[in-house]
Amino acid sequence: MSSASPSYGPRPWTFYALALLFTLFVIFLYGPMIAVLILSFQGPSASLVFRLRDPSLMWFDELFNPRRTGDVVGAFNRSLPLAMMVMLLTVLISVTAGFAFRRRFKGATAIFYTAIASLIVPGLVLSIGTLVTFRYLSLSASWYTSGLGVHLSWALPFGLLIMFAVLGRLNPSYEEAAYDLGASKWQTVKEVVVPIVFPGMIAVALFGFTLSYDEFPRSWLTVGSKNTLPLEIWTMTTNVTSPALYALGTVTTIISFLVIAIALSSIILIQRKRSRGK
């Protein structure tokens, strides 16, 4: 037999067309982020457009020591705890609901579709409805009450769909083996089920955090008089437009990528630990 590698001939024109389309997609996806990153280093004689003049870190300092920008630090101090609370509640509710839906029960289909119905409701409409409801009940809207509820209604359906898929594929024989070895139900969940579905739980946590942290329409009327970070960014585009907006975009993008990197690293470490244990 010949050891020469097979020759497949010239590539068809469709390969180059699809390669060009993919390249344009990547440029469209990451080009604006790269532009924001570069323009965030504008100097004192700054402009909102290219070219880059007198590179400086002054606009990053402006974010944390504001003179002309808004309350960026305060907005961040509201958005981060809100996103963390949504993340934790999304994981907790999604996992417990996933266990409940492993066995069919009366009304399961109606409950499922009711839980994910908020995915098809426009965010702004949901924001208005939440505000009207709170005013009818004589309650004050704030980021940790109405804001938390409306963000949870957005993130939770994604968590439910993920956990239903993960737990739906879980082989019951693992649990049966644990029961045969004398484990209780709680020990089986803690020592067997949770380690298996933990990557799915990380994915749910990532969805919960990012969907809340970046949410604008559902936050517009539900977080009260003090802005979350997306609302603060929008305010900066209408009131105080400066390269500080680009600096803020750079910081928030780095935070988002950092959260994604932590989540992916956790999944990789779990998979490596499993492979070593085999």
C-alpha atoms as an extended CHARMM CRD file, in Angstrom:
* protein
*
       278  EXT
         1         1  MET       CA              0.0000000000        0.0000000000        0.0000000000  PROA      1               0.0000000000
         2         2  SER       CA              1.2090000000        3.4710000000       -0.8210000000  PROA      2               0.0000000000
         3         3  SER       CA              2.0630000000        5.7260000000        2.1230000000  PROA      3               0.0000000000
         4         4  ALA       CA              1.4250000000        8.8920000000        0.1250000000  PROA      4               0.0000000000
         5         5  SER       CA             -1.3910000000       11.0350000000        1.4400000000  PROA      5               0.0000000000
         6         6  PRO       CA             -4.4860000000       11.1000000000       -0.7600000000  PROA      6               0.0000000000
         7         7  SER       CA             -5.0450000000       14.0630000000       -3.0540000000  PROA      7               0.0000000000
         8         8  TYR       CA             -8.4740000000       15.6400000000       -2.8650000000  PROA      8               0.0000000000
         9         9  GLY       CA             -8.0050000000       18.0930000000       -5.7120000000  PROA      9               0.0000000000
        10        10  PRO       CA             -8.9030000000       21.7820000000       -5.6950000000  PROA      10              0.0000000000
        11        11  ARG       CA            -11.5180000000       23.0250000000       -3.2550000000  PROA      11              0.0000000000
        12        12  PRO       CA            -14.9150000000       23.9730000000       -4.7020000000  PROA      12              0.0000000000
        13        13  TRP       CA            -15.9010000000       27.6240000000       -4.9730000000  PROA      13              0.0000000000
        14        14  THR       CA            -18.4730000000       27.1270000000       -2.2280000000  PROA      14              0.0000000000
        15        15  PHE       CA            -15.6630000000       26.5810000000        0.3020000000  PROA      15              0.0000000000
        16        16  TYR       CA            -14.1900000000       30.0190000000       -0.4330000000  PROA      16              0.0000000000
        17        17  ALA       CA            -17.6270000000       31.6450000000       -0.4130000000  PROA      17              0.0000000000
        18        18  LEU       CA            -18.4260000000       30.1670000000        3.0080000000  PROA      18              0.0000000000
        19        19  ALA       CA            -14.9360000000       31.0560000000        4.3020000000  PROA      19              0.0000000000
        20        20  LEU       CA            -15.4880000000       34.6600000000        3.1980000000  PROA      20              0.0000000000
        21        21  LEU       CA            -18.9240000000       34.7110000000        4.8400000000  PROA      21              0.0000000000
        22        22  PHE       CA            -17.4730000000       33.3660000000        8.0950000000  PROA      22              0.0000000000
        23        23  THR       CA            -14.6650000000       35.9490000000        8.0100000000  PROA      23              0.0000000000
        24        24  LEU       CA            -17.1620000000       38.7610000000        7.5420000000  PROA      24              0.0000000000
        25        25  PHE       CA            -19.2380000000       37.3710000000       10.4200000000  PROA      25              0.0000000000
        26        26  VAL       CA            -16.2020000000       37.3240000000       12.7520000000  PROA      26              0.0000000000
        27        27  ILE       CA            -15.3000000000       40.8800000000       11.7590000000  PROA      27              0.0000000000
        28        28  PHE       CA            -18.8650000000       42.0270000000       12.3570000000  PROA      28              0.0000000000
        29        29  LEU       CA            -18.9510000000       40.2140000000       15.7210000000  PROA      29              0.0000000000
        30        30  TYR       CA            -15.6020000000       41.3020000000       17.1600000000  PROA      30              0.0000000000
        31        31  GLY       CA            -14.8350000000       44.4480000000       15.1550000000  PROA      31              0.0000000000
        32        32  PRO       CA            -16.9820000000       46.7750000000       17.3210000000  PROA      32              0.0000000000
        33        33  MET       CA            -15.4540000000       45.3590000000       20.5200000000  PROA      33              0.0000000000
        34        34  ILE       CA            -11.9400000000       45.9190000000       19.1930000000  PROA      34              0.0000000000
        35        35  ALA       CA            -12.8420000000       49.4690000000       18.1220000000  PROA      35              0.0000000000
        36        36  VAL       CA            -14.2500000000       50.2390000000       21.5850000000  PROA      36              0.0000000000
        37        37  LEU       CA            -11.1240000000       48.7760000000       23.2040000000  PROA      37              0.0000000000
        38        38  ILE       CA             -8.8310000000       50.9700000000       21.1110000000  PROA      38              0.0000000000
        39        39  LEU       CA            -10.8580000000       54.1730000000       21.4730000000  PROA      39              0.0000000000
        40        40  SER       CA            -11.0690000000       53.7630000000       25.2550000000  PROA      40              0.0000000000
        41        41  PHE       CA             -7.4090000000       54.8300000000       25.3790000000  PROA      41              0.0000000000
        42        42  GLN       CA             -8.0560000000       58.2500000000       23.8460000000  PROA      42              0.0000000000
        43        43  GLY       CA             -6.1260000000       61.1130000000       25.4060000000  PROA      43              0.0000000000
        44        44  PRO       CA             -7.2000000000       64.5640000000       26.6910000000  PROA      44              0.0000000000
        45        45  SER       CA             -7.8090000000       65.8820000000       23.1720000000  PROA      45              0.0000000000
        46        46  ALA       CA            -10.2230000000       63.0250000000       22.7350000000  PROA      46              0.0000000000
        47        47  SER       CA            -12.6610000000       62.2770000000       19.9900000000  PROA      47              0.0000000000
        48        48  LEU       CA            -15.3410000000       59.6140000000       19.7300000000  PROA      48              0.0000000000
        49        49  VAL       CA            -13.9920000000       58.4620000000       16.3730000000  PROA      49              0.0000000000
        50        50  PHE       CA            -10.6710000000       57.3310000000       14.9800000000  PROA      50              0.0000000000
        51        51  ARG       CA             -7.8180000000       58.3200000000       14.9170000000  PROA      51              0.0000000000
        52        52  LEU       CA             -6.3710000000       57.5640000000       18.3770000000  PROA      52              0.0000000000
        53        53  ARG       CA             -4.9070000000       60.7390000000       19.9040000000  PROA      53              0.0000000000
        54        54  ASP       CA             -2.4120000000       60.9010000000       22.7720000000  PROA      54              0.0000000000
        55        55  PRO       CA             -3.0870000000       57.4280000000       24.2530000000  PROA      55              0.0000000000
        56        56  SER       CA             -3.9490000000       57.6600000000       27.9350000000  PROA      56              0.0000000000
        57        57  LEU       CA             -5.7460000000       55.8960000000       30.7940000000  PROA      57              0.0000000000
        58        58  MET       CA             -7.5620000000       59.0580000000       31.8500000000  PROA      58              0.0000000000
        59        59  TRP       CA            -11.0130000000       57.7940000000       30.8390000000  PROA      59              0.0000000000
        60        60  PHE       CA            -10.6380000000       54.7100000000       32.9910000000  PROA      60              0.0000000000
        61        61  ASP       CA             -9.7740000000       56.9960000000       35.8920000000  PROA      61              0.0000000000
        62        62  GLU       CA            -12.8690000000       59.0360000000       35.0300000000  PROA      62              0.0000000000
        63        63  LEU       CA            -15.0390000000       55.9760000000       35.6180000000  PROA      63              0.0000000000
        64        64  PHE       CA            -13.8630000000       55.4820000000       39.1960000000  PROA      64              0.0000000000
        65        65  ASN       CA            -13.3120000000       59.1540000000       40.0300000000  PROA      65              0.0000000000
        66        66  PRO       CA            -16.1680000000       60.7600000000       38.0790000000  PROA      66              0.0000000000
        67        67  ARG       CA            -16.1000000000       64.4280000000       37.2440000000  PROA      67              0.0000000000
        68        68  ARG       CA            -18.2330000000       64.4760000000       34.1140000000  PROA      68              0.0000000000
        69        69  THR       CA            -19.6470000000       60.9610000000       33.9370000000  PROA      69              0.0000000000
        70        70  GLY       CA            -22.5390000000       59.5050000000       35.8950000000  PROA      70              0.0000000000
        71        71  ASP       CA            -22.6120000000       57.1480000000       38.8510000000  PROA      71              0.0000000000
        72        72  VAL       CA            -20.7530000000       54.2670000000       37.2010000000  PROA      72              0.0000000000
        73        73  VAL       CA            -19.4140000000       52.7770000000       40.4350000000  PROA      73              0.0000000000
        74        74  GLY       CA            -22.8570000000       52.8750000000       42.0650000000  PROA      74              0.0000000000
        75        75  ALA       CA            -24.4460000000       51.2910000000       39.0020000000  PROA      75              0.0000000000
        76        76  PHE       CA            -21.8430000000       48.5280000000       39.0520000000  PROA      76              0.0000000000
        77        77  ASN       CA            -22.4380000000       47.9800000000       42.7840000000  PROA      77              0.0000000000
        78        78  ARG       CA            -26.1020000000       47.3690000000       41.9660000000  PROA      78              0.0000000000
        79        79  SER       CA            -25.6820000000       45.3200000000       38.7880000000  PROA      79              0.0000000000
        80        80  LEU       CA            -23.1390000000       42.8770000000       40.2260000000  PROA      80              0.0000000000
        81        81  PRO       CA            -25.1460000000       41.8410000000       43.3370000000  PROA      81              0.0000000000
        82        82  LEU       CA            -28.3020000000       41.6660000000       41.2290000000  PROA      82              0.0000000000
        83        83  ALA       CA            -26.6150000000       39.3800000000       38.7030000000  PROA      83              0.0000000000
        84        84  MET       CA            -25.2230000000       37.2080000000       41.5140000000  PROA      84              0.0000000000
        85        85  MET       CA            -28.6540000000       36.8450000000       43.1290000000  PROA      85              0.0000000000
        86        86  VAL       CA            -30.2570000000       35.9750000000       39.7880000000  PROA      86              0.0000000000
        87        87  MET       CA            -27.4910000000       33.4540000000       39.1390000000  PROA      87              0.0000000000
        88        88  LEU       CA            -27.9120000000       31.6980000000       42.4890000000  PROA      88              0.0000000000
        89        89  LEU       CA            -31.7110000000       31.6290000000       42.3280000000  PROA      89              0.0000000000
        90        90  THR       CA            -31.6630000000       30.4200000000       38.7170000000  PROA      90              0.0000000000
        91        91  VAL       CA            -29.3640000000       27.5260000000       39.6010000000  PROA      91              0.0000000000
        92        92  LEU       CA            -31.3410000000       26.5960000000       42.7320000000  PROA      92              0.0000000000
        93        93  ILE       CA            -34.7690000000       26.7020000000       41.0830000000  PROA      93              0.0000000000
        94        94  SER       CA            -33.6280000000       25.0910000000       37.8300000000  PROA      94              0.0000000000
        95        95  VAL       CA            -31.9510000000       22.1570000000       39.5630000000  PROA      95              0.0000000000
        96        96  THR       CA            -34.8450000000       21.4720000000       41.9470000000  PROA      96              0.0000000000
        97        97  ALA       CA            -37.3720000000       21.8190000000       39.1090000000  PROA      97              0.0000000000
        98        98  GLY       CA            -35.2500000000       19.5010000000       36.9670000000  PROA      98              0.0000000000
        99        99  PHE       CA            -35.4170000000       16.8210000000       39.6610000000  PROA      99              0.0000000000
       100       100  ALA       CA            -39.1690000000       17.3160000000       40.0010000000  PROA      100             0.0000000000
       101       101  PHE       CA            -39.7960000000       16.9670000000       36.2570000000  PROA      101             0.0000000000
       102       102  ARG       CA            -37.8460000000       13.7230000000       35.9690000000  PROA      102             0.0000000000
       103       103  ARG       CA            -41.0910000000       12.0030000000       36.9050000000  PROA      103             0.0000000000
       104       104  ARG       CA            -44.2810000000       12.8870000000       35.1480000000  PROA      104             0.0000000000
       105       105  PHE       CA            -47.0530000000       14.3820000000       37.2430000000  PROA      105             0.0000000000
       106       106  LYS       CA            -50.4560000000       15.8890000000       36.5780000000  PROA      106             0.0000000000
       107       107  GLY       CA            -50.1650000000       19.4120000000       35.1690000000  PROA      107             0.0000000000
       108       108  ALA       CA            -46.4590000000       19.1100000000       34.3490000000  PROA      108             0.0000000000
       109       109  THR       CA            -46.9150000000       20.2870000000       30.7470000000  PROA      109             0.0000000000
       110       110  ALA       CA            -48.9650000000       23.3370000000       31.7600000000  PROA      110             0.0000000000
       111       111  ILE       CA            -46.4380000000       24.2990000000       34.4380000000  PROA      111             0.0000000000
       112       112  PHE       CA            -43.5420000000       23.8990000000       31.9940000000  PROA      112             0.0000000000
       113       113  TYR       CA            -45.0560000000       26.1350000000       29.3190000000  PROA      113             0.0000000000
       114       114  THR       CA            -46.1110000000       28.6750000000       31.9330000000  PROA      114             0.0000000000
       115       115  ALA       CA            -42.5210000000       28.8080000000       33.2310000000  PROA      115             0.0000000000
       116       116  ILE       CA            -40.9950000000       29.5030000000       29.8160000000  PROA      116             0.0000000000
       117       117  ALA       CA            -43.7610000000       31.8030000000       28.5460000000  PROA      117             0.0000000000
       118       118  SER       CA            -41.7780000000       34.9040000000       29.5370000000  PROA      118             0.0000000000
       119       119  LEU       CA            -39.3250000000       34.1320000000       26.7300000000  PROA      119             0.0000000000
       120       120  ILE       CA            -41.8750000000       35.2810000000       24.1570000000  PROA      120             0.0000000000
       121       121  VAL       CA            -43.0340000000       38.3760000000       26.0600000000  PROA      121             0.0000000000
       122       122  PRO       CA            -41.2160000000       41.5640000000       24.9250000000  PROA      122             0.0000000000
       123       123  GLY       CA            -38.9180000000       42.7670000000       27.6790000000  PROA      123             0.0000000000
       124       124  LEU       CA            -40.2110000000       46.3300000000       27.6380000000  PROA      124             0.0000000000
       125       125  VAL       CA            -43.8220000000       45.1310000000       27.9350000000  PROA      125             0.0000000000
       126       126  LEU       CA            -42.8480000000       42.9560000000       30.9020000000  PROA      126             0.0000000000
       127       127  SER       CA            -41.0620000000       45.9180000000       32.4840000000  PROA      127             0.0000000000
       128       128  ILE       CA            -44.1550000000       48.1170000000       32.1460000000  PROA      128             0.0000000000
       129       129  GLY       CA            -46.4370000000       45.3830000000       33.4970000000  PROA      129             0.0000000000
       130       130  THR       CA            -44.1920000000       44.8330000000       36.5170000000  PROA      130             0.0000000000
       131       131  LEU       CA            -44.1150000000       48.5430000000       37.3220000000  PROA      131             0.0000000000
       132       132  VAL       CA            -47.8960000000       48.8400000000       37.0120000000  PROA      132             0.0000000000
       133       133  THR       CA            -48.3760000000       45.8240000000       39.2820000000  PROA      133             0.0000000000
       134       134  PHE       CA            -46.0590000000       47.2060000000       41.9600000000  PROA      134             0.0000000000
       135       135  ARG       CA            -47.7940000000       50.5760000000       41.8770000000  PROA      135             0.0000000000
       136       136  TYR       CA            -51.1820000000       48.8950000000       42.1550000000  PROA      136             0.0000000000
       137       137  LEU       CA            -49.9220000000       47.0620000000       45.2530000000  PROA      137             0.0000000000
       138       138  SER       CA            -48.4770000000       50.3390000000       46.6190000000  PROA      138             0.0000000000
       139       139  LEU       CA            -44.9470000000       48.9190000000       46.5250000000  PROA      139             0.0000000000
       140       140  SER       CA            -41.7770000000       50.7440000000       45.5350000000  PROA      140             0.0000000000
       141       141  ALA       CA            -39.8280000000       49.4400000000       42.5620000000  PROA      141             0.0000000000
       142       142  SER       CA            -36.1440000000       48.7590000000       43.2550000000  PROA      142             0.0000000000
       143       143  TRP       CA            -33.3700000000       46.6350000000       41.8230000000  PROA      143             0.0000000000
       144       144  TYR       CA            -33.5380000000       44.0520000000       44.6240000000  PROA      144             0.0000000000
       145       145  THR       CA            -37.3490000000       43.5400000000       44.4910000000  PROA      145             0.0000000000
       146       146  SER       CA            -39.0700000000       44.2190000000       41.1780000000  PROA      146             0.0000000000
       147       147  GLY       CA            -35.7570000000       44.2260000000       39.3140000000  PROA      147             0.0000000000
       148       148  LEU       CA            -34.8010000000       40.8740000000       40.7790000000  PROA      148             0.0000000000
       149       149  GLY       CA            -38.1760000000       39.3610000000       39.8920000000  PROA      149             0.0000000000
       150       150  VAL       CA            -38.2090000000       40.5280000000       36.2920000000  PROA      150             0.0000000000
       151       151  HSD       CA            -34.5810000000       39.4970000000       35.7030000000  PROA      151             0.0000000000
       152       152  LEU       CA            -35.3460000000       36.0910000000       37.1680000000  PROA      152             0.0000000000
       153       153  SER       CA            -38.3050000000       35.7210000000       34.8050000000  PROA      153             0.0000000000
       154       154  TRP       CA            -35.8520000000       36.2270000000       31.9210000000  PROA      154             0.0000000000
       155       155  ALA       CA            -32.9810000000       34.0140000000       33.0920000000  PROA      155             0.0000000000
       156       156  LEU       CA            -34.9510000000       31.1890000000       34.6950000000  PROA      156             0.0000000000
       157       157  PRO       CA            -36.4980000000       29.7130000000       31.4940000000  PROA      157             0.0000000000
       158       158  PHE       CA            -33.0160000000       29.2500000000       30.0110000000  PROA      158             0.0000000000
       159       159  GLY       CA            -31.8790000000       27.5190000000       33.1920000000  PROA      159             0.0000000000
       160       160  LEU       CA            -34.9320000000       25.2540000000       33.1640000000  PROA      160             0.0000000000
       161       161  LEU       CA            -34.3910000000       24.2190000000       29.5620000000  PROA      161             0.0000000000
       162       162  ILE       CA            -30.7460000000       23.3760000000       30.2450000000  PROA      162             0.0000000000
       163       163  MET       CA            -31.3870000000       21.3980000000       33.4250000000  PROA      163             0.0000000000
       164       164  PHE       CA            -34.3510000000       19.5310000000       31.9420000000  PROA      164             0.0000000000
       165       165  ALA       CA            -32.0850000000       18.4040000000       29.0990000000  PROA      165             0.0000000000
       166       166  VAL       CA            -29.1780000000       17.4930000000       31.4070000000  PROA      166             0.0000000000
       167       167  LEU       CA            -31.2480000000       15.5930000000       33.9840000000  PROA      167             0.0000000000
       168       168  GLY       CA            -33.3990000000       14.0270000000       31.2580000000  PROA      168             0.0000000000
       169       169  ARG       CA            -30.2830000000       12.2970000000       29.8740000000  PROA      169             0.0000000000
       170       170  LEU       CA            -29.0640000000       11.1400000000       33.2860000000  PROA      170             0.0000000000
       171       171  ASN       CA            -28.9780000000        7.3470000000       33.4280000000  PROA      171             0.0000000000
       172       172  PRO       CA            -31.0330000000        6.1490000000       36.4500000000  PROA      172             0.0000000000
       173       173  SER       CA            -28.6870000000        3.1710000000       36.8490000000  PROA      173             0.0000000000
       174       174  TYR       CA            -26.1690000000        5.4310000000       38.6180000000  PROA      174             0.0000000000
       175       175  GLU       CA            -28.7020000000        6.2250000000       41.3160000000  PROA      175             0.0000000000
       176       176  GLU       CA            -29.8530000000        2.6020000000       41.5320000000  PROA      176             0.0000000000
       177       177  ALA       CA            -26.2610000000        1.5050000000       42.0530000000  PROA      177             0.0000000000
       178       178  ALA       CA            -25.8600000000        4.0320000000       44.8520000000  PROA      178             0.0000000000
       179       179  TYR       CA            -29.0430000000        2.8030000000       46.5240000000  PROA      179             0.0000000000
       180       180  ASP       CA            -27.8050000000       -0.8000000000       46.2630000000  PROA      180             0.0000000000
       181       181  LEU       CA            -24.6230000000        0.2270000000       48.0640000000  PROA      181             0.0000000000
       182       182  GLY       CA            -26.6480000000        1.6560000000       50.9400000000  PROA      182             0.0000000000
       183       183  ALA       CA            -26.6530000000        5.3470000000       50.0950000000  PROA      183             0.0000000000
       184       184  SER       CA            -29.6010000000        7.4810000000       51.1540000000  PROA      184             0.0000000000
       185       185  LYS       CA            -31.4690000000        9.6970000000       48.7030000000  PROA      185             0.0000000000
       186       186  TRP       CA            -29.5980000000       12.7920000000       49.9070000000  PROA      186             0.0000000000
       187       187  GLN       CA            -26.2210000000       11.0190000000       49.6710000000  PROA      187             0.0000000000
       188       188  THR       CA            -27.0880000000        9.8520000000       46.1710000000  PROA      188             0.0000000000
       189       189  VAL       CA            -27.9550000000       13.3670000000       45.0570000000  PROA      189             0.0000000000
       190       190  LYS       CA            -24.9010000000       14.8940000000       46.7270000000  PROA      190             0.0000000000
       191       191  GLU       CA            -22.2760000000       12.2700000000       45.8730000000  PROA      191             0.0000000000
       192       192  VAL       CA            -23.5440000000       10.8920000000       42.5530000000  PROA      192             0.0000000000
       193       193  VAL       CA            -26.0340000000       13.1070000000       40.7320000000  PROA      193             0.0000000000
       194       194  VAL       CA            -24.6280000000       16.5720000000       41.4420000000  PROA      194             0.0000000000
       195       195  PRO       CA            -21.0480000000       15.7240000000       40.3300000000  PROA      195             0.0000000000
       196       196  ILE       CA            -22.4290000000       14.3410000000       37.0650000000  PROA      196             0.0000000000
       197       197  VAL       CA            -24.6720000000       17.3170000000       36.2540000000  PROA      197             0.0000000000
       198       198  PHE       CA            -22.3230000000       19.9710000000       37.6840000000  PROA      198             0.0000000000
       199       199  PRO       CA            -21.1500000000       21.2070000000       34.2330000000  PROA      199             0.0000000000
       200       200  GLY       CA            -24.8080000000       21.8360000000       33.3940000000  PROA      200             0.0000000000
       201       201  MET       CA            -25.2090000000       23.7460000000       36.6400000000  PROA      201             0.0000000000
       202       202  ILE       CA            -22.2310000000       25.9280000000       35.6780000000  PROA      202             0.0000000000
       203       203  ALA       CA            -23.8710000000       26.6050000000       32.3100000000  PROA      203             0.0000000000
       204       204  VAL       CA            -27.0970000000       27.6210000000       34.0930000000  PROA      204             0.0000000000
       205       205  ALA       CA            -25.1220000000       29.9160000000       36.4190000000  PROA      205             0.0000000000
       206       206  LEU       CA            -23.3920000000       31.5080000000       33.4310000000  PROA      206             0.0000000000
       207       207  PHE       CA            -26.7130000000       32.1640000000       31.7070000000  PROA      207             0.0000000000
       208       208  GLY       CA            -28.2160000000       33.5980000000       34.8860000000  PROA      208             0.0000000000
       209       209  PHE       CA            -25.3230000000       35.9700000000       35.5100000000  PROA      209             0.0000000000
       210       210  THR       CA            -24.8150000000       37.2590000000       31.9690000000  PROA      210             0.0000000000
       211       211  LEU       CA            -28.5060000000       37.6550000000       31.1370000000  PROA      211             0.0000000000
       212       212  SER       CA            -29.0500000000       39.7600000000       34.2650000000  PROA      212             0.0000000000
       213       213  TYR       CA            -25.7920000000       41.7170000000       34.0750000000  PROA      213             0.0000000000
       214       214  ASP       CA            -26.4490000000       42.8620000000       30.4950000000  PROA      214             0.0000000000
       215       215  GLU       CA            -30.2400000000       43.2730000000       30.6420000000  PROA      215             0.0000000000
       216       216  PHE       CA            -31.6560000000       46.6490000000       29.5680000000  PROA      216             0.0000000000
       217       217  PRO       CA            -35.3740000000       46.5330000000       28.5470000000  PROA      217             0.0000000000
       218       218  ARG       CA            -36.5100000000       44.5620000000       31.5940000000  PROA      218             0.0000000000
       219       219  SER       CA            -34.5340000000       46.9080000000       33.8450000000  PROA      219             0.0000000000
       220       220  TRP       CA            -35.7690000000       50.1680000000       32.3920000000  PROA      220             0.0000000000
       221       221  LEU       CA            -38.8060000000       50.6770000000       34.6470000000  PROA      221             0.0000000000
       222       222  THR       CA            -38.2550000000       48.0720000000       37.3530000000  PROA      222             0.0000000000
       223       223  VAL       CA            -35.0320000000       49.0160000000       39.1550000000  PROA      223             0.0000000000
       224       224  GLY       CA            -36.2760000000       52.2290000000       40.6910000000  PROA      224             0.0000000000
       225       225  SER       CA            -34.6170000000       55.6350000000       40.6050000000  PROA      225             0.0000000000
       226       226  LYS       CA            -31.0390000000       54.3050000000       40.6460000000  PROA      226             0.0000000000
       227       227  ASN       CA            -29.6370000000       52.8060000000       37.4670000000  PROA      227             0.0000000000
       228       228  THR       CA            -28.0730000000       49.4520000000       36.8570000000  PROA      228             0.0000000000
       229       229  LEU       CA            -25.0090000000       49.3680000000       34.6220000000  PROA      229             0.0000000000
       230       230  PRO       CA            -26.8000000000       48.9300000000       31.2450000000  PROA      230             0.0000000000
       231       231  LEU       CA            -29.1060000000       51.8530000000       32.1080000000  PROA      231             0.0000000000
       232       232  GLU       CA            -26.1190000000       53.9540000000       33.1540000000  PROA      232             0.0000000000
       233       233  ILE       CA            -24.4400000000       53.2360000000       29.8280000000  PROA      233             0.0000000000
       234       234  TRP       CA            -27.5900000000       54.2980000000       28.0030000000  PROA      234             0.0000000000
       235       235  THR       CA            -27.7370000000       57.4870000000       30.0780000000  PROA      235             0.0000000000
       236       236  MET       CA            -24.1290000000       58.2730000000       29.1480000000  PROA      236             0.0000000000
       237       237  THR       CA            -25.0000000000       58.0450000000       25.4520000000  PROA      237             0.0000000000
       238       238  THR       CA            -27.7390000000       60.6570000000       25.8370000000  PROA      238             0.0000000000
       239       239  ASN       CA            -26.2720000000       63.0650000000       28.3850000000  PROA      239             0.0000000000
       240       240  VAL       CA            -22.4800000000       62.8900000000       28.6870000000  PROA      240             0.0000000000
       241       241  THR       CA            -20.9970000000       61.3980000000       25.5330000000  PROA      241             0.0000000000
       242       242  SER       CA            -17.2450000000       60.9920000000       25.9290000000  PROA      242             0.0000000000
       243       243  PRO       CA            -14.5890000000       58.2810000000       25.5560000000  PROA      243             0.0000000000
       244       244  ALA       CA            -15.4320000000       57.3100000000       29.1400000000  PROA      244             0.0000000000
       245       245  LEU       CA            -18.2680000000       55.3820000000       27.5090000000  PROA      245             0.0000000000
       246       246  TYR       CA            -15.7010000000       53.3420000000       25.5810000000  PROA      246             0.0000000000
       247       247  ALA       CA            -13.7090000000       52.7680000000       28.7730000000  PROA      247             0.0000000000
       248       248  LEU       CA            -16.8520000000       51.5290000000       30.4920000000  PROA      248             0.0000000000
       249       249  GLY       CA            -17.5640000000       49.2250000000       27.5500000000  PROA      249             0.0000000000
       250       250  THR       CA            -14.0430000000       47.8270000000       27.8000000000  PROA      250             0.0000000000
       251       251  VAL       CA            -14.3610000000       47.1850000000       31.5450000000  PROA      251             0.0000000000
       252       252  THR       CA            -17.7580000000       45.4810000000       31.2390000000  PROA      252             0.0000000000
       253       253  THR       CA            -16.5500000000       43.3650000000       28.3090000000  PROA      253             0.0000000000
       254       254  ILE       CA            -13.5230000000       42.2190000000       30.3100000000  PROA      254             0.0000000000
       255       255  ILE       CA            -15.7660000000       41.3040000000       33.2470000000  PROA      255             0.0000000000
       256       256  SER       CA            -18.0990000000       39.3330000000       30.9700000000  PROA      256             0.0000000000
       257       257  PHE       CA            -15.2200000000       37.4420000000       29.3590000000  PROA      257             0.0000000000
       258       258  LEU       CA            -13.7200000000       36.8020000000       32.7990000000  PROA      258             0.0000000000
       259       259  VAL       CA            -16.9710000000       35.2220000000       34.0030000000  PROA      259             0.0000000000
       260       260  ILE       CA            -17.1360000000       33.0770000000       30.8500000000  PROA      260             0.0000000000
       261       261  ALA       CA            -13.4900000000       32.0410000000       31.2790000000  PROA      261             0.0000000000
       262       262  ILE       CA            -14.0900000000       31.0110000000       34.9040000000  PROA      262             0.0000000000
       263       263  ALA       CA            -17.1280000000       28.9630000000       33.8880000000  PROA      263             0.0000000000
       264       264  LEU       CA            -15.3320000000       27.2040000000       31.0270000000  PROA      264             0.0000000000
       265       265  SER       CA            -12.2450000000       26.5820000000       33.1660000000  PROA      265             0.0000000000
       266       266  SER       CA            -14.4190000000       24.9920000000       35.8450000000  PROA      266             0.0000000000
       267       267  ILE       CA            -15.9830000000       22.6500000000       33.3020000000  PROA      267             0.0000000000
       268       268  ILE       CA            -12.5450000000       21.6840000000       31.9230000000  PROA      268             0.0000000000
       269       269  LEU       CA            -11.1870000000       20.9950000000       35.4190000000  PROA      269             0.0000000000
       270       270  ILE       CA            -14.2120000000       18.8370000000       36.2480000000  PROA      270             0.0000000000
       271       271  GLN       CA            -13.8110000000       16.8280000000       33.0420000000  PROA      271             0.0000000000
       272       272  ARG       CA            -10.0890000000       16.3050000000       33.6960000000  PROA      272             0.0000000000
       273       273  LYS       CA            -10.7990000000       15.1860000000       37.2540000000  PROA      273             0.0000000000
       274       274  ARG       CA            -13.3440000000       12.6880000000       35.9570000000  PROA      274             0.0000000000
       275       275  SER       CA            -10.9420000000       11.3120000000       33.3580000000  PROA      275             0.0000000000
       276       276  ARG       CA             -8.2580000000       10.7990000000       36.0240000000  PROA      276             0.0000000000
       277       277  GLY       CA            -10.7220000000        8.9890000000       38.2480000000  PROA      277             0.0000000000
       278       278  LYS       CA            -11.5960000000        6.4220000000       35.5860000000  PROA      278             0.0000000000
